[in-house]
Amino acid sequence: MNIKKIFSICISAVLSVSLLAGCGSKADSDSSKGDSNPTYAFVAKDVQNPYMKKVYEGFEKACKEIGVTPLYKGPEAATPEKQIEIINQLIAQNVSGIAIAANDADALQPALKEAMNAGIKVISLDSAVNFQSRQTHIQQADPEKIGRGLIQAAYEMVKGEGGIAILSATAQATNQNLWIEWMQKELKENPDKYGKTPLIKIAYGDDDPTKSTSETQALLTNSDVKVIIAPTTVGMLAAGKVLQDKKSNVLLTGLGLPSEMAPFIEDGTCPWMYLWNPVDIGYLAGFTMDSLKKGEISGVKGDTFKAGTLGEKTVTEAADKGTEVMLGDPFKFDKTNISEWKTVY
């Protein structure tokens, strides 16, 4: 081995030791994230959720375009406790960024604040974390349009006569609760219109197929329920199967994956539903994360950045006093277009 090569190896070793020795401070932590191949982690609500997998597809695509390493993490069950364990692991791993779909907005706050204090960029998507424990949030669509639109759809399906039930995910899911809040506002602000379409019950399937199935079955025991709104892809699929198996006259709408819900749209169980492209949500999250890490934005209202093929995006004020980046309006899926979309996602 020649002298020049030995000298090169020694210099590399010294640099490595220096980096390891300084990892205790925020400044040194930030500098260690300045390497040529940082890691951006996506933390799903639960790793088996097909919707979360589609979101990660977009996140992974963005990371590859940017030139960073993507990482997919998440609990087996959608609980905040398991997400906290994962966040702590990612802090120890010294990742550069964490994008998380929260199972509980407030429970994750201490762990995420610790991550931010360690120099890790933190954003939420799909379901927001407390605004004090993130740089910004990726909002899939205007929550008011989603909430009001789903109630209006349910009303139209039953022609203004028949009770409404909601099959949500977890009781702590911030996105679900915000949509439900707007559903309730739509009903309350238009009492004459919705006089014969009352909200009968809100059930929680916890984004678990088995529980969502049993909750749907329980809703069907009430003869006043004529339409079910499921603002969760897991709930939509479970409810669709129950209604189809029982040949029920109860109708279904909500937020579902076209690939999963096509049979129920085609047979009329679900006349129509809404969603956005979950791949685009993950893709936008990846570019938002990168802009934060590079210092192009700080997550404050008015920041603008280029989000790959999605074009220029602007950071705006969110309803929870934090900020968000809006993907776009929800898209309607029905018999006229489901055949072309069911093979896409």
Short mmCIF file of C-alpha atoms in Angstrom, two decimals:
data_model
loop_
_atom_site.label_atom_id
_atom_site.label_comp_id
_atom_site.label_asym_id
_atom_site.label_seq_id
_atom_site.Cartn_x
_atom_site.Cartn_y
_atom_site.Cartn_z
CA MET A 1 0.00 0.00 0.00
CA ASN A 2 1.52 3.36 -1.00
CA ILE A 3 2.03 6.32 1.35
CA LYS A 4 -0.65 8.44 -0.35
CA LYS A 5 -3.32 5.77 0.14
CA ILE A 6 -2.35 5.26 3.81
CA PHE A 7 -2.57 9.02 4.37
CA SER A 8 -6.03 9.13 2.75
CA ILE A 9 -7.33 6.33 4.97
CA CYS A 10 -5.99 8.04 8.10
CA ILE A 11 -7.66 11.34 7.18
CA SER A 12 -10.98 9.54 6.61
CA ALA A 13 -10.72 7.83 9.98
CA VAL A 14 -9.99 11.10 11.76
CA LEU A 15 -12.97 12.78 10.09
CA SER A 16 -15.27 9.90 11.03
CA VAL A 17 -14.18 10.03 14.67
CA SER A 18 -14.68 13.80 14.71
CA LEU A 19 -18.23 13.47 13.42
CA LEU A 20 -19.12 10.78 15.94
CA ALA A 21 -17.61 12.75 18.83
CA GLY A 22 -19.67 15.81 18.03
CA CYS A 23 -23.10 14.20 17.57
CA GLY A 24 -24.35 15.39 20.95
CA SER A 25 -25.04 19.02 20.01
CA LYS A 26 -27.69 20.43 17.68
CA ALA A 27 -25.13 22.27 15.59
CA ASP A 28 -23.04 19.17 15.05
CA SER A 29 -26.19 17.13 14.44
CA ASP A 30 -27.17 19.54 11.69
CA SER A 31 -23.73 19.33 10.12
CA SER A 32 -23.85 15.54 10.15
CA LYS A 33 -27.05 15.79 8.11
CA GLY A 34 -25.21 17.76 5.49
CA ASP A 35 -23.78 14.64 3.91
CA SER A 36 -24.25 13.75 0.27
CA ASN A 37 -26.96 11.19 0.94
CA PRO A 38 -29.35 12.25 3.73
CA THR A 39 -32.28 10.03 4.81
CA TYR A 40 -35.89 11.23 4.75
CA ALA A 41 -38.22 8.98 6.74
CA PHE A 42 -41.94 8.52 6.19
CA VAL A 43 -43.85 7.28 9.25
CA ALA A 44 -47.18 5.72 8.30
CA LYS A 45 -50.24 5.37 10.53
CA ASP A 46 -49.68 1.64 10.16
CA VAL A 47 -47.47 -0.22 7.71
CA GLN A 48 -50.19 -2.50 6.32
CA ASN A 49 -52.57 0.33 5.34
CA PRO A 50 -52.80 0.28 1.50
CA TYR A 51 -53.43 4.02 1.39
CA MET A 52 -50.23 4.66 3.38
CA LYS A 53 -48.31 2.42 0.98
CA LYS A 54 -49.52 4.54 -1.94
CA VAL A 55 -48.47 7.72 -0.13
CA TYR A 56 -45.03 6.24 0.37
CA GLU A 57 -44.77 5.42 -3.35
CA GLY A 58 -44.91 9.14 -4.05
CA PHE A 59 -42.55 9.96 -1.20
CA GLU A 60 -40.06 7.41 -2.49
CA LYS A 61 -40.37 8.75 -6.04
CA ALA A 62 -39.63 12.30 -4.86
CA CYS A 63 -36.64 11.15 -2.82
CA LYS A 64 -35.17 9.33 -5.82
CA GLU A 65 -35.60 12.42 -8.00
CA ILE A 66 -33.97 14.58 -5.33
CA GLY A 67 -31.16 12.09 -4.71
CA VAL A 68 -31.76 11.19 -1.05
CA THR A 69 -32.50 7.91 0.74
CA PRO A 70 -36.19 7.25 1.54
CA LEU A 71 -37.21 5.17 4.56
CA TYR A 72 -40.62 3.60 5.24
CA LYS A 73 -41.55 3.09 8.89
CA GLY A 74 -44.74 2.58 10.85
CA PRO A 75 -46.41 0.46 13.52
CA GLU A 76 -48.33 -2.74 12.88
CA ALA A 77 -51.38 -1.17 14.53
CA ALA A 78 -52.43 2.48 14.28
CA THR A 79 -51.45 3.64 17.77
CA PRO A 80 -49.57 6.79 18.87
CA GLU A 81 -47.48 4.80 21.36
CA LYS A 82 -45.85 2.76 18.61
CA GLN A 83 -45.30 5.86 16.47
CA ILE A 84 -43.48 7.49 19.41
CA GLU A 85 -41.15 4.48 19.61
CA ILE A 86 -40.41 4.84 15.89
CA ILE A 87 -39.75 8.58 16.19
CA ASN A 88 -37.25 7.91 18.99
CA GLN A 89 -35.53 5.30 16.81
CA LEU A 90 -35.29 7.79 13.94
CA ILE A 91 -33.78 10.42 16.24
CA ALA A 92 -31.14 7.90 17.33
CA GLN A 93 -30.57 7.01 13.68
CA ASN A 94 -29.98 10.72 12.98
CA VAL A 95 -32.21 10.98 9.92
CA SER A 96 -32.48 14.36 8.20
CA GLY A 97 -36.26 14.53 8.04
CA ILE A 98 -39.45 12.92 9.32
CA ALA A 99 -42.78 13.07 7.50
CA ILE A 100 -45.52 11.56 9.65
CA ALA A 101 -49.22 10.73 9.35
CA ALA A 102 -50.30 11.13 12.96
CA ASN A 103 -52.35 8.67 14.97
CA ASP A 104 -52.70 11.36 17.65
CA ALA A 105 -51.90 15.05 17.20
CA ASP A 106 -50.83 15.84 20.74
CA ALA A 107 -49.40 12.55 22.02
CA LEU A 108 -46.57 12.73 19.46
CA GLN A 109 -45.59 16.28 20.39
CA PRO A 110 -42.80 15.60 22.96
CA ALA A 111 -41.05 13.11 20.66
CA LEU A 112 -41.36 15.32 17.60
CA LYS A 113 -40.11 18.38 19.51
CA GLU A 114 -37.10 16.33 20.53
CA ALA A 115 -36.53 15.49 16.87
CA MET A 116 -36.74 19.15 15.88
CA ASN A 117 -34.36 20.10 18.67
CA ALA A 118 -31.93 17.56 17.23
CA GLY A 119 -32.02 19.41 13.90
CA ILE A 120 -34.40 17.00 12.16
CA LYS A 121 -36.96 18.60 9.84
CA VAL A 122 -40.50 17.50 10.75
CA ILE A 123 -43.64 17.71 8.64
CA SER A 124 -46.98 15.96 8.91
CA LEU A 125 -49.24 14.75 6.13
CA ASP A 126 -52.69 13.19 5.81
CA SER A 127 -53.36 13.62 9.56
CA ALA A 128 -51.68 16.62 11.16
CA VAL A 129 -49.61 16.75 14.30
CA ASN A 130 -49.84 19.66 16.74
CA PHE A 131 -48.62 22.77 14.90
CA GLN A 132 -45.98 23.37 17.57
CA SER A 133 -44.26 20.10 16.70
CA ARG A 134 -43.89 20.47 12.95
CA GLN A 135 -42.44 22.83 10.37
CA THR A 136 -45.55 22.55 8.17
CA HIS A 137 -48.33 20.15 7.15
CA ILE A 138 -49.22 18.61 3.79
CA GLN A 139 -52.96 19.10 3.31
CA GLN A 140 -54.52 16.77 0.74
CA ALA A 141 -57.54 19.01 0.07
CA ASP A 142 -59.58 21.78 1.66
CA PRO A 143 -61.15 20.21 4.79
CA GLU A 144 -64.28 22.36 4.41
CA LYS A 145 -64.84 21.16 0.84
CA ILE A 146 -64.39 17.55 1.94
CA GLY A 147 -66.71 17.74 4.94
CA ARG A 148 -69.48 19.73 3.34
CA GLY A 149 -69.16 17.80 0.08
CA LEU A 150 -69.60 14.41 1.75
CA ILE A 151 -72.79 15.53 3.54
CA GLN A 152 -74.12 17.00 0.30
CA ALA A 153 -73.36 13.72 -1.48
CA ALA A 154 -75.15 11.68 1.19
CA TYR A 155 -78.17 13.99 0.99
CA GLU A 156 -78.33 13.64 -2.78
CA MET A 157 -78.00 9.85 -2.67
CA VAL A 158 -81.02 9.41 -0.38
CA LYS A 159 -82.93 12.24 -2.09
CA GLY A 160 -83.15 14.20 1.16
CA GLU A 161 -84.80 11.45 3.19
CA GLY A 162 -82.83 9.08 5.43
CA GLY A 163 -80.46 9.11 8.34
CA ILE A 164 -76.69 9.49 7.97
CA ALA A 165 -74.03 7.52 9.84
CA ILE A 166 -70.30 8.22 9.80
CA LEU A 167 -67.70 5.45 9.98
CA SER A 168 -64.47 7.22 10.94
CA ALA A 169 -60.95 5.98 11.68
CA THR A 170 -59.67 6.66 15.22
CA ALA A 171 -61.29 9.16 17.56
CA GLN A 172 -57.95 11.03 17.74
CA ALA A 173 -57.31 11.34 13.97
CA THR A 174 -57.03 15.07 13.29
CA ASN A 175 -57.99 14.87 9.61
CA GLN A 176 -61.08 12.75 10.32
CA ASN A 177 -62.19 15.02 13.16
CA LEU A 178 -61.76 18.16 11.07
CA TRP A 179 -63.82 16.69 8.22
CA ILE A 180 -66.51 15.56 10.65
CA GLU A 181 -66.55 19.03 12.17
CA TRP A 182 -67.33 20.49 8.74
CA MET A 183 -69.97 17.81 8.14
CA GLN A 184 -71.69 18.84 11.36
CA LYS A 185 -71.45 22.53 10.40
CA GLU A 186 -73.06 21.79 7.04
CA LEU A 187 -75.97 20.08 8.79
CA LYS A 188 -76.33 22.71 11.52
CA GLU A 189 -76.17 25.70 9.17
CA ASN A 190 -78.83 24.28 6.83
CA PRO A 191 -81.54 22.87 9.14
CA ASP A 192 -84.37 23.21 6.61
CA LYS A 193 -82.49 21.32 3.93
CA TYR A 194 -81.29 18.50 6.18
CA GLY A 195 -84.38 18.17 8.35
CA LYS A 196 -85.02 14.63 7.12
CA THR A 197 -81.36 13.57 6.87
CA PRO A 198 -80.11 13.72 10.46
CA LEU A 199 -76.72 12.53 11.63
CA ILE A 200 -77.59 9.44 13.65
CA LYS A 201 -74.21 8.15 14.82
CA ILE A 202 -70.45 8.52 14.49
CA ALA A 203 -68.69 5.15 14.75
CA TYR A 204 -64.95 4.52 14.94
CA GLY A 205 -63.33 1.59 13.15
CA ASP A 206 -59.78 2.60 14.18
CA ASP A 207 -58.57 2.03 10.59
CA ASP A 208 -58.73 -1.68 11.39
CA PRO A 209 -60.57 -3.88 8.84
CA THR A 210 -62.05 -6.19 11.48
CA LYS A 211 -63.32 -3.42 13.75
CA SER A 212 -64.56 -1.37 10.79
CA THR A 213 -66.53 -4.41 9.64
CA SER A 214 -68.16 -4.94 13.04
CA GLU A 215 -68.95 -1.23 13.38
CA THR A 216 -70.65 -1.25 9.97
CA GLN A 217 -72.69 -4.29 10.96
CA ALA A 218 -73.75 -2.48 14.14
CA LEU A 219 -74.81 0.60 12.16
CA LEU A 220 -77.07 -1.57 9.99
CA THR A 221 -79.07 -2.64 13.03
CA ASN A 222 -80.54 0.88 13.06
CA SER A 223 -83.21 1.00 10.36
CA ASP A 224 -83.03 4.81 10.26
CA VAL A 225 -79.54 4.68 8.73
CA LYS A 226 -79.86 4.99 4.96
CA VAL A 227 -76.38 6.14 4.00
CA ILE A 228 -72.92 5.68 5.51
CA ILE A 229 -70.09 8.19 5.07
CA ALA A 230 -66.63 6.64 5.56
CA PRO A 231 -63.90 9.32 5.32
CA THR A 232 -61.21 6.62 5.52
CA THR A 233 -60.08 4.14 2.88
CA VAL A 234 -60.00 1.25 5.36
CA GLY A 235 -63.53 2.03 6.51
CA MET A 236 -64.77 2.42 2.94
CA LEU A 237 -63.56 -1.02 1.89
CA ALA A 238 -64.88 -2.72 5.03
CA ALA A 239 -68.28 -1.02 4.76
CA GLY A 240 -68.52 -1.80 1.05
CA LYS A 241 -67.96 -5.50 1.67
CA VAL A 242 -70.57 -5.63 4.45
CA LEU A 243 -73.20 -3.80 2.40
CA GLN A 244 -72.50 -5.94 -0.65
CA ASP A 245 -72.54 -9.23 1.27
CA LYS A 246 -75.82 -8.36 2.98
CA LYS A 247 -77.32 -6.98 -0.25
CA SER A 248 -78.23 -3.95 1.84
CA ASN A 249 -80.15 -0.96 0.49
CA VAL A 250 -78.00 1.34 2.62
CA LEU A 251 -75.74 3.43 0.39
CA LEU A 252 -72.09 4.36 0.87
CA THR A 253 -69.91 7.35 0.12
CA GLY A 254 -66.66 8.73 1.49
CA LEU A 255 -62.96 8.67 0.68
CA GLY A 256 -61.75 5.47 -0.96
CA LEU A 257 -59.08 4.04 -3.23
CA PRO A 258 -60.42 3.51 -6.79
CA SER A 259 -58.65 0.13 -7.07
CA GLU A 260 -60.45 -1.12 -3.95
CA MET A 261 -63.81 0.54 -4.42
CA ALA A 262 -64.42 -0.08 -8.14
CA PRO A 263 -66.67 -3.16 -7.56
CA PHE A 264 -68.88 -1.22 -5.15
CA ILE A 265 -69.17 1.77 -7.47
CA GLU A 266 -69.93 -0.48 -10.43
CA ASP A 267 -72.75 -2.34 -8.62
CA GLY A 268 -74.25 0.82 -7.09
CA THR A 269 -73.37 0.13 -3.44
CA CYS A 270 -71.33 3.34 -3.55
CA PRO A 271 -72.86 5.65 -6.18
CA TRP A 272 -69.84 7.91 -5.99
CA MET A 273 -66.97 8.85 -3.70
CA TYR A 274 -64.06 11.24 -3.48
CA LEU A 275 -60.31 11.17 -3.01
CA TRP A 276 -57.10 12.73 -4.23
CA ASN A 277 -54.04 10.99 -5.55
CA PRO A 278 -52.24 9.61 -2.46
CA VAL A 279 -49.08 9.20 -4.53
CA ASP A 280 -49.07 12.97 -5.10
CA ILE A 281 -49.39 13.59 -1.34
CA GLY A 282 -46.22 11.61 -0.68
CA TYR A 283 -44.47 13.23 -3.65
CA LEU A 284 -45.33 16.73 -2.36
CA ALA A 285 -44.14 15.76 1.13
CA GLY A 286 -40.77 14.65 -0.25
CA PHE A 287 -40.13 17.96 -2.02
CA THR A 288 -41.42 19.98 0.94
CA MET A 289 -39.00 18.13 3.19
CA ASP A 290 -36.11 18.77 0.83
CA SER A 291 -36.88 22.49 0.55
CA LEU A 292 -36.88 22.71 4.35
CA LYS A 293 -33.59 20.86 4.67
CA LYS A 294 -31.91 23.01 2.03
CA GLY A 295 -33.14 26.18 3.73
CA GLU A 296 -35.18 27.26 0.70
CA ILE A 297 -38.21 27.57 2.99
CA SER A 298 -38.73 27.59 6.75
CA GLY A 299 -42.39 26.58 6.76
CA VAL A 300 -43.82 30.05 7.38
CA LYS A 301 -46.81 31.52 5.59
CA GLY A 302 -45.85 32.89 2.17
CA ASP A 303 -42.90 30.56 1.50
CA THR A 304 -42.83 29.23 -2.06
CA PHE A 305 -40.92 26.32 -3.57
CA LYS A 306 -40.83 24.03 -6.59
CA ALA A 307 -42.39 20.62 -5.92
CA GLY A 308 -41.06 18.64 -8.85
CA THR A 309 -43.72 17.84 -11.47
CA LEU A 310 -46.44 19.35 -9.24
CA GLY A 311 -45.02 22.81 -9.94
CA GLU A 312 -44.73 25.74 -7.56
CA LYS A 313 -46.39 25.44 -4.17
CA THR A 314 -47.04 28.03 -1.48
CA VAL A 315 -47.08 27.61 2.29
CA THR A 316 -50.37 28.95 3.66
CA GLU A 317 -51.99 29.38 7.06
CA ALA A 318 -53.70 26.28 8.47
CA ALA A 319 -56.87 26.12 10.56
CA ASP A 320 -54.90 25.01 13.63
CA LYS A 321 -52.73 28.20 13.64
CA GLY A 322 -49.83 26.42 12.00
CA THR A 323 -49.06 26.31 8.28
CA GLU A 324 -49.77 23.88 5.47
CA VAL A 325 -49.13 23.16 1.81
CA MET A 326 -52.31 22.34 -0.13
CA LEU A 327 -52.27 19.58 -2.75
CA GLY A 328 -55.59 20.43 -4.43
CA ASP A 329 -59.34 19.79 -4.57
CA PRO A 330 -60.88 16.35 -3.96
CA PHE A 331 -61.75 14.37 -7.10
CA LYS A 332 -65.10 12.62 -7.72
CA PHE A 333 -65.12 8.95 -8.75
CA ASP A 334 -68.29 7.38 -10.17
CA LYS A 335 -69.41 4.91 -12.85
CA THR A 336 -68.34 7.25 -15.63
CA ASN A 337 -64.64 7.25 -14.72
CA ILE A 338 -63.89 4.44 -12.25
CA SER A 339 -62.78 1.99 -14.95
CA GLU A 340 -59.91 4.26 -16.02
CA TRP A 341 -58.80 5.03 -12.45
CA LYS A 342 -59.04 1.60 -10.82
CA THR A 343 -55.81 0.49 -12.48
CA VAL A 344 -53.95 3.66 -11.44
CA TYR A 345 -54.16 3.49 -7.64
#
